[in-house]
XYZ file of C-alpha atoms in Angstrom:
348
model
C 192.649 237.606 92.184
C 189.545 237.816 89.950
C 186.304 237.481 91.904
C 183.298 235.708 90.437
C 179.973 237.429 90.871
C 177.163 235.654 92.729
C 174.438 234.708 90.204
C 171.905 235.669 92.853
C 173.391 239.183 92.946
C 173.282 239.255 89.153
C 169.578 238.503 89.334
C 169.057 241.324 91.829
C 170.983 243.665 89.567
C 168.868 242.812 86.577
C 165.737 243.248 88.669
C 166.850 246.786 89.381
C 166.918 247.464 85.675
C 163.131 247.134 85.650
C 161.447 246.694 82.292
C 164.362 245.078 80.461
C 164.398 242.115 82.839
C 160.629 241.679 82.646
C 160.670 241.760 78.859
C 163.478 239.207 78.826
C 161.580 236.907 81.156
C 158.376 237.373 79.153
C 160.099 236.209 75.975
C 161.587 233.280 77.857
C 158.138 232.279 79.180
C 156.592 232.517 75.706
C 159.340 230.339 74.242
C 158.950 227.679 76.927
C 155.150 227.668 76.612
C 155.453 227.168 72.845
C 157.879 224.315 73.481
C 155.421 222.711 75.907
C 152.620 223.014 73.353
C 154.845 221.364 70.742
C 155.636 218.530 73.155
C 151.929 218.133 73.876
C 151.134 217.875 70.157
C 153.870 215.273 69.656
C 152.545 213.345 72.668
C 149.040 213.292 71.148
C 150.432 211.767 67.944
C 152.379 209.139 69.913
C 149.349 208.451 72.098
C 147.205 207.867 69.026
C 149.697 205.621 67.225
C 151.010 203.714 70.226
C 148.071 201.332 70.512
C 147.290 201.178 66.792
C 150.607 200.035 65.351
C 150.680 196.806 67.341
C 150.463 193.654 65.223
C 147.212 191.724 65.067
C 143.546 192.553 64.631
C 142.460 195.160 67.222
C 138.888 193.855 67.239
C 139.959 190.306 68.069
C 142.493 191.489 70.650
C 140.185 193.962 72.363
C 137.219 191.641 72.022
C 139.173 189.017 74.010
C 138.398 186.286 71.486
C 134.630 186.551 71.840
C 134.056 188.088 68.414
C 133.774 184.951 66.322
C 131.873 186.083 63.233
C 132.817 188.755 60.721
C 129.552 190.571 61.473
C 130.546 190.885 65.127
C 133.996 192.151 64.170
C 132.509 194.731 61.789
C 130.017 195.885 64.436
C 132.809 196.228 67.000
C 134.996 198.237 64.613
C 132.105 200.540 63.753
C 131.185 201.097 67.400
C 134.705 202.164 68.330
C 135.574 203.904 65.050
C 138.218 201.365 64.015
C 136.653 200.939 60.562
C 137.671 204.439 59.475
C 140.937 205.212 57.639
C 143.818 206.092 59.970
C 143.835 209.860 59.159
C 140.100 210.055 59.853
C 140.599 208.155 63.108
C 143.239 210.689 64.145
C 140.955 213.653 63.406
C 138.158 211.975 65.351
C 140.624 211.320 68.177
C 141.608 215.012 68.345
C 137.966 216.106 68.221
C 137.043 213.755 71.054
C 140.023 214.903 73.143
C 138.941 218.521 72.695
C 135.476 217.596 74.019
C 136.837 215.483 76.873
C 135.607 212.248 75.315
C 138.177 209.478 75.837
C 135.943 206.595 74.835
C 134.132 203.870 76.751
C 135.961 201.363 78.926
C 135.676 197.784 77.680
C 136.009 196.451 81.207
C 133.808 198.819 83.236
C 131.405 199.967 80.486
C 131.818 203.523 81.759
C 133.237 206.666 80.133
C 137.017 206.634 80.426
C 137.068 210.306 81.461
C 134.822 209.464 84.431
C 137.039 206.543 85.433
C 140.178 208.666 85.220
C 138.683 211.477 87.291
C 137.580 208.993 89.969
C 141.066 207.449 90.106
C 143.101 210.655 89.685
C 142.748 211.927 93.243
C 144.386 208.911 94.994
C 147.329 209.073 92.585
C 147.775 212.827 93.039
C 147.611 212.374 96.798
C 150.219 209.616 96.722
C 152.584 211.150 94.154
C 152.212 214.725 95.400
C 152.832 213.900 99.051
C 155.764 211.619 98.217
C 157.380 214.191 95.922
C 157.093 216.984 98.508
C 158.511 214.831 101.306
C 161.294 213.382 99.137
C 162.262 216.879 97.968
C 162.317 218.441 101.442
C 164.144 215.549 103.098
C 166.531 215.004 100.170
C 167.470 218.690 99.876
C 168.058 218.907 103.632
C 170.263 215.800 103.598
C 172.196 217.135 100.603
C 172.768 220.560 102.180
C 173.843 219.216 105.549
C 176.005 216.484 104.014
C 177.809 218.877 101.644
C 178.348 221.553 104.286
C 179.987 218.940 106.541
C 181.558 216.851 103.805
C 183.218 213.652 104.978
C 181.605 213.793 108.404
C 179.623 211.030 110.072
C 176.262 212.448 108.989
C 177.448 212.788 105.383
C 178.676 209.196 105.218
C 175.556 207.721 106.818
C 173.064 209.782 104.783
C 174.843 209.158 101.472
C 175.199 205.430 102.075
C 171.587 205.065 103.206
C 170.264 207.073 100.260
C 172.205 204.982 97.749
C 171.001 201.751 99.351
C 167.358 202.831 99.190
C 167.774 204.141 95.645
C 169.043 200.749 94.472
C 165.860 198.997 95.648
C 162.877 198.698 93.255
C 159.772 200.436 94.590
C 157.733 197.237 94.730
C 160.462 195.413 96.669
C 160.798 198.246 99.174
C 157.017 198.294 99.527
C 156.903 194.560 100.225
C 159.599 194.960 102.878
C 157.581 197.693 104.599
C 154.435 195.573 104.430
C 156.254 192.606 105.950
C 157.924 194.663 108.670
C 155.356 197.325 109.560
C 152.120 195.995 108.096
C 152.055 192.279 108.849
C 154.569 192.380 111.699
C 157.059 189.755 112.764
C 157.763 187.682 115.889
C 156.353 189.587 118.864
C 156.045 192.895 116.924
C 152.460 193.408 115.688
C 151.525 195.061 112.414
C 151.199 198.805 112.853
C 149.815 200.014 109.520
C 147.225 198.813 106.965
C 148.703 196.679 104.202
C 146.422 197.838 101.390
C 143.547 199.997 100.239
C 142.838 203.677 100.724
C 140.034 203.417 103.296
C 138.757 200.966 105.828
C 135.541 199.225 104.667
C 133.337 200.634 107.443
C 134.618 204.235 107.360
C 133.078 207.175 105.497
C 136.006 208.770 103.611
C 134.268 212.175 103.635
C 134.131 212.352 107.436
C 136.887 213.628 109.722
C 137.528 210.094 110.884
C 137.726 209.050 107.227
C 140.431 211.665 106.546
C 142.610 210.308 109.354
C 141.883 206.778 108.148
C 143.087 207.728 104.654
C 146.264 209.253 106.075
C 146.849 206.069 108.080
C 146.450 203.919 104.961
C 148.862 206.140 103.000
C 151.720 205.940 105.510
C 153.392 202.871 103.985
C 152.919 203.693 100.253
C 153.992 207.318 100.735
C 157.007 206.178 102.755
C 157.901 203.721 99.993
C 157.951 206.352 97.231
C 159.626 208.935 99.464
C 162.487 206.611 100.403
C 162.868 205.427 96.818
C 163.329 208.918 95.334
C 164.892 211.100 98.033
C 168.368 209.893 97.016
C 168.012 211.763 93.706
C 167.453 215.095 95.419
C 169.986 214.410 98.171
C 172.850 213.484 95.847
C 172.128 216.223 93.278
C 171.858 218.871 96.004
C 175.036 217.625 97.665
C 176.987 217.659 94.404
C 175.685 221.098 93.391
C 176.477 222.627 96.772
C 179.976 221.158 96.759
C 180.571 222.832 93.387
C 179.372 226.164 94.776
C 181.583 225.966 97.877
C 184.675 226.503 95.748
C 183.392 229.713 94.132
C 185.059 233.035 94.938
C 181.821 234.915 95.613
C 181.372 232.914 98.828
C 184.757 234.119 100.036
C 183.639 237.652 99.197
C 180.451 237.173 101.217
C 182.451 235.951 104.202
C 184.842 238.890 103.823
C 181.866 241.237 104.114
C 181.202 239.814 107.569
C 178.326 237.446 106.878
C 177.978 234.516 109.218
C 178.549 231.014 107.883
C 174.848 230.132 107.983
C 174.006 233.311 106.036
C 176.625 232.529 103.407
C 175.166 229.046 103.040
C 171.468 229.936 102.924
C 171.517 233.276 101.098
C 174.154 232.505 98.480
C 175.388 228.919 98.165
C 172.087 227.075 98.614
C 170.164 229.409 96.316
C 172.518 228.807 93.411
C 172.869 225.086 94.149
C 169.070 224.714 93.956
C 169.073 225.233 90.172
C 169.969 221.634 89.163
C 167.665 220.309 91.897
C 164.756 222.280 90.446
C 165.301 220.575 87.096
C 165.587 217.073 88.534
C 162.346 217.530 90.496
C 160.400 218.061 87.280
C 162.202 215.312 85.398
C 161.493 212.891 88.219
C 157.732 213.437 88.012
C 157.563 210.884 85.207
C 159.605 208.360 87.170
C 157.495 208.903 90.304
C 154.319 208.311 88.273
C 155.771 205.062 86.886
C 156.805 204.085 90.404
C 153.297 204.844 91.616
C 151.969 202.184 89.225
C 153.873 199.430 91.024
C 153.277 200.906 94.482
C 149.533 201.227 93.876
C 149.488 197.622 92.709
C 151.405 196.378 95.758
C 149.247 198.364 98.216
C 145.961 197.990 96.242
C 145.414 201.751 96.072
C 142.597 202.564 93.614
C 144.512 205.142 91.572
C 145.579 205.542 87.973
C 148.421 203.070 88.449
C 146.193 200.203 89.577
C 143.641 201.119 86.908
C 146.374 200.909 84.230
C 147.594 197.571 85.566
C 144.080 196.140 85.416
C 143.582 197.592 81.927
C 146.725 195.878 80.614
C 145.356 192.481 81.588
C 142.059 192.939 79.700
C 143.393 194.735 77.531
C 141.302 197.892 77.879
C 142.567 199.979 74.969
C 140.825 203.271 75.787
C 141.670 203.245 79.487
C 145.360 202.748 78.659
C 145.202 205.529 76.094
C 143.557 207.909 78.550
C 145.948 207.071 81.405
C 148.935 207.609 79.090
C 147.475 210.957 78.036
C 147.010 212.155 81.632
C 150.469 211.002 82.764
C 152.251 212.520 79.743
C 150.436 215.843 80.060
C 151.352 215.961 83.752
C 155.043 215.437 82.999
C 155.012 218.132 80.294
C 153.318 220.588 82.669
C 155.795 219.806 85.453
C 158.742 220.407 83.115
C 157.225 223.703 81.976
C 156.870 224.881 85.580
C 160.468 223.816 86.310
C 161.769 225.736 83.282
C 159.889 228.873 84.330
C 161.225 228.638 87.883
C 164.725 227.977 86.560
C 164.583 231.089 84.372
C 163.347 233.150 87.304
C 166.105 231.906 89.628
C 168.953 232.265 87.120
C 168.597 234.952 84.409
C 171.609 233.518 82.579
C 169.560 230.614 81.136
C 167.340 233.028 79.173
C 170.097 233.975 76.741
């Protein structure tokens, strides 16, 4: 019988070769970084064109119908650089991006970069915490379910994950608000239904930190439950594929305990697809955060974007799109680098 080598052992073997592995990984990193830069450049072009190819007069749309005379329209276009030819507008756009100038908000009359920085932290706190929890819980459920395939735990965890995954984030959030925020019958509400802080609490104090955590329980739970099914099902499927490989039989034949075979060999190789899906899901989690922040009134980038759509606040939308897209590109770059480190075969 032909035995298949463990990819993890292949990686260890290449590591023993020293410089050749490092040079191979260095070339792989350079290639992926160049690809990320190319994606970033394409995203800048899309970001510039996205809000300029819409039909209608931008001045009248952005001016919300208050620019009645041609003189007012011309003054508005000159103020925001809309009077320039499109190529010149693009060069000005790139120059401003390089200097961190994203324009002035029509709604708040503040620099967009300042608004985004003020709203970035709540979104990072929400998305980051939810992603970490969903990953840890989902991977654990996938590992345990696959290792005991067909058992009671596997059936319950898979069915529950699929049920939660089928629910829109805003609907799941409303259910949690109704059940745990507002309360029902004789059960009182346990958690705040909106906001990031209580009105009379200093968010920079120790009490304010605990108050923030208390306010984030429901929104973080909403995003965690909505996205853990991805990691659970991918991890379960990947581990089931690995369980049929011959190198696991070889590991058992060498006397390794079942838990060692699982953790040191099977799980490590099954983590490769999960690593990819984590990065790809960053974009979906950010889009989910928009609805969750709206439902729970969390003052992050999602709620800011929702408010900007209603105005419409052209430069806020452009800046929020830029931040979200750059974050997704960076997350995919990190995932590719980790993937290449875990499995040397992808570098060829």
